[in-house]
């Protein structure tokens, strides 16, 4: 289920995480900045894809555009809000920073840290998605 539901989001998030980290690394050479830039970049790609997917899903319903936006935001907050609260503020940057120090390479560290953080993130997000489906269907 995880690959089918989140696979393309992960591809987009990984690409934008690496781009964010690369830009930060080239600009500052600061591992903390690189970790947070990787985190921010991943959020742009991951949630950008999720937002578009949700809009397309609800576009099929016979409802107003404002209602589509409301459902999209509601669903994304229910599915990802609890996981994201811990992920972006603490877990993901810490994993990316720690892996940079462990491997001695900023981009390898960001990639490995991303994978480590994903394990925690999906443990929470998967449960939230099941709750969302129980509450609202789609």
PDB file of N, CA and C in Angstrom, residues 46-47 76-92 117-118 120-128:
ATOM      1  N   UNK A  46       7.059  16.720  -1.963  1.00  0.00           N
ATOM      2  CA  UNK A  46       6.157  15.712  -1.408  1.00  0.00           C
ATOM      3  C   UNK A  46       4.739  16.246  -1.303  1.00  0.00           C
ATOM      4  N   UNK A  47       4.583  17.408  -0.672  1.00  0.00           N
ATOM      5  CA  UNK A  47       3.239  17.943  -0.460  1.00  0.00           C
ATOM      6  C   UNK A  47       2.684  18.622  -1.703  1.00  0.00           C
ATOM      7  N   UNK A  76      -5.273  16.354   3.775  1.00  0.00           N
ATOM      8  CA  UNK A  76      -3.822  16.373   3.932  1.00  0.00           C
ATOM      9  C   UNK A  76      -3.426  16.602   5.393  1.00  0.00           C
ATOM     10  N   UNK A  77      -4.158  17.467   6.087  1.00  0.00           N
ATOM     11  CA  UNK A  77      -3.862  17.707   7.508  1.00  0.00           C
ATOM     12  C   UNK A  77      -4.149  16.449   8.329  1.00  0.00           C
ATOM     13  N   UNK A  78      -5.256  15.778   8.051  1.00  0.00           N
ATOM     14  CA  UNK A  78      -5.568  14.548   8.784  1.00  0.00           C
ATOM     15  C   UNK A  78      -4.535  13.456   8.523  1.00  0.00           C
ATOM     16  N   UNK A  79      -4.149  13.317   7.270  1.00  0.00           N
ATOM     17  CA  UNK A  79      -3.228  12.232   6.905  1.00  0.00           C
ATOM     18  C   UNK A  79      -1.800  12.501   7.357  1.00  0.00           C
ATOM     19  N   UNK A  80      -1.350  13.744   7.200  1.00  0.00           N
ATOM     20  CA  UNK A  80       0.065  14.030   7.432  1.00  0.00           C
ATOM     21  C   UNK A  80       0.358  14.931   8.625  1.00  0.00           C
ATOM     22  N   UNK A  81      -0.646  15.619   9.146  1.00  0.00           N
ATOM     23  CA  UNK A  81      -0.406  16.588  10.214  1.00  0.00           C
ATOM     24  C   UNK A  81       0.347  16.042  11.410  1.00  0.00           C
ATOM     25  N   UNK A  82      -0.144  14.959  12.036  1.00  0.00           N
ATOM     26  CA  UNK A  82       0.569  14.446  13.212  1.00  0.00           C
ATOM     27  C   UNK A  82       2.009  14.016  12.902  1.00  0.00           C
ATOM     28  N   UNK A  83       2.194  13.333  11.794  1.00  0.00           N
ATOM     29  CA  UNK A  83       3.547  12.888  11.429  1.00  0.00           C
ATOM     30  C   UNK A  83       4.433  14.076  11.091  1.00  0.00           C
ATOM     31  N   UNK A  84       3.885  15.032  10.387  1.00  0.00           N
ATOM     32  CA  UNK A  84       4.675  16.176   9.928  1.00  0.00           C
ATOM     33  C   UNK A  84       5.112  17.074  11.078  1.00  0.00           C
ATOM     34  N   UNK A  85       4.291  17.172  12.091  1.00  0.00           N
ATOM     35  CA  UNK A  85       4.638  18.004  13.235  1.00  0.00           C
ATOM     36  C   UNK A  85       5.998  17.604  13.800  1.00  0.00           C
ATOM     37  N   UNK A  86       6.197  16.320  14.013  1.00  0.00           N
ATOM     38  CA  UNK A  86       7.462  15.833  14.555  1.00  0.00           C
ATOM     39  C   UNK A  86       8.547  15.735  13.487  1.00  0.00           C
ATOM     40  N   UNK A  87       8.135  15.390  12.279  1.00  0.00           N
ATOM     41  CA  UNK A  87       9.094  15.121  11.211  1.00  0.00           C
ATOM     42  C   UNK A  87       9.893  16.360  10.825  1.00  0.00           C
ATOM     43  N   UNK A  88       9.242  17.408  10.400  1.00  0.00           N
ATOM     44  CA  UNK A  88       9.967  18.575   9.877  1.00  0.00           C
ATOM     45  C   UNK A  88      10.639  19.394  10.962  1.00  0.00           C
ATOM     46  N   UNK A  89      10.082  19.384  12.139  1.00  0.00           N
ATOM     47  CA  UNK A  89      10.659  20.211  13.184  1.00  0.00           C
ATOM     48  C   UNK A  89      11.858  19.562  13.864  1.00  0.00           C
ATOM     49  N   UNK A  90      11.898  18.240  13.900  1.00  0.00           N
ATOM     50  CA  UNK A  90      12.946  17.596  14.673  1.00  0.00           C
ATOM     51  C   UNK A  90      13.567  16.368  13.994  1.00  0.00           C
ATOM     52  N   UNK A  91      12.756  15.391  13.671  1.00  0.00           N
ATOM     53  CA  UNK A  91      13.279  14.087  13.256  1.00  0.00           C
ATOM     54  C   UNK A  91      14.071  14.160  11.959  1.00  0.00           C
ATOM     55  N   UNK A  92      13.486  14.708  10.899  1.00  0.00           N
ATOM     56  CA  UNK A  92      14.145  14.720   9.588  1.00  0.00           C
ATOM     57  C   UNK A  92      15.434  15.549   9.598  1.00  0.00           C
ATOM     58  N   UNK A 117      14.462   9.008   8.352  1.00  0.00           N
ATOM     59  CA  UNK A 117      13.306   9.763   8.835  1.00  0.00           C
ATOM     60  C   UNK A 117      12.000   9.231   8.252  1.00  0.00           C
ATOM     61  N   UNK A 118      12.057   8.731   7.022  1.00  0.00           N
ATOM     62  CA  UNK A 118      10.853   8.184   6.383  1.00  0.00           C
ATOM     63  C   UNK A 118      10.265   7.023   7.169  1.00  0.00           C
ATOM     64  N   UNK A 120      10.142   6.582  10.413  1.00  0.00           N
ATOM     65  CA  UNK A 120       9.331   7.131  11.500  1.00  0.00           C
ATOM     66  C   UNK A 120       8.078   7.798  10.933  1.00  0.00           C
ATOM     67  N   UNK A 121       8.268   8.613   9.895  1.00  0.00           N
ATOM     68  CA  UNK A 121       7.167   9.357   9.288  1.00  0.00           C
ATOM     69  C   UNK A 121       6.043   8.430   8.846  1.00  0.00           C
ATOM     70  N   UNK A 122       6.371   7.376   8.114  1.00  0.00           N
ATOM     71  CA  UNK A 122       5.331   6.492   7.589  1.00  0.00           C
ATOM     72  C   UNK A 122       4.690   5.626   8.668  1.00  0.00           C
ATOM     73  N   UNK A 123       5.392   5.398   9.747  1.00  0.00           N
ATOM     74  CA  UNK A 123       4.773   4.701  10.869  1.00  0.00           C
ATOM     75  C   UNK A 123       3.588   5.486  11.414  1.00  0.00           C
ATOM     76  N   UNK A 124       3.731   6.802  11.452  1.00  0.00           N
ATOM     77  CA  UNK A 124       2.653   7.664  11.939  1.00  0.00           C
ATOM     78  C   UNK A 124       1.653   7.963  10.824  1.00  0.00           C
ATOM     79  N   UNK A 125       2.132   8.330   9.642  1.00  0.00           N
ATOM     80  CA  UNK A 125       1.245   8.730   8.538  1.00  0.00           C
ATOM     81  C   UNK A 125       0.336   7.586   8.087  1.00  0.00           C
ATOM     82  N   UNK A 126       0.826   6.377   8.100  1.00  0.00           N
ATOM     83  CA  UNK A 126       0.005   5.236   7.689  1.00  0.00           C
ATOM     84  C   UNK A 126      -1.210   5.071   8.592  1.00  0.00           C
ATOM     85  N   UNK A 127      -1.002   5.223   9.889  1.00  0.00           N
ATOM     86  CA  UNK A 127      -2.126   5.132  10.837  1.00  0.00           C
ATOM     87  C   UNK A 127      -3.091   6.297  10.638  1.00  0.00           C
ATOM     88  N   UNK A 128      -2.549   7.486  10.383  1.00  0.00           N
ATOM     89  CA  UNK A 128      -3.401   8.653  10.160  1.00  0.00           C
ATOM     90  C   UNK A 128      -4.236   8.498   8.898  1.00  0.00           C
TER      91      UNK A 128
END
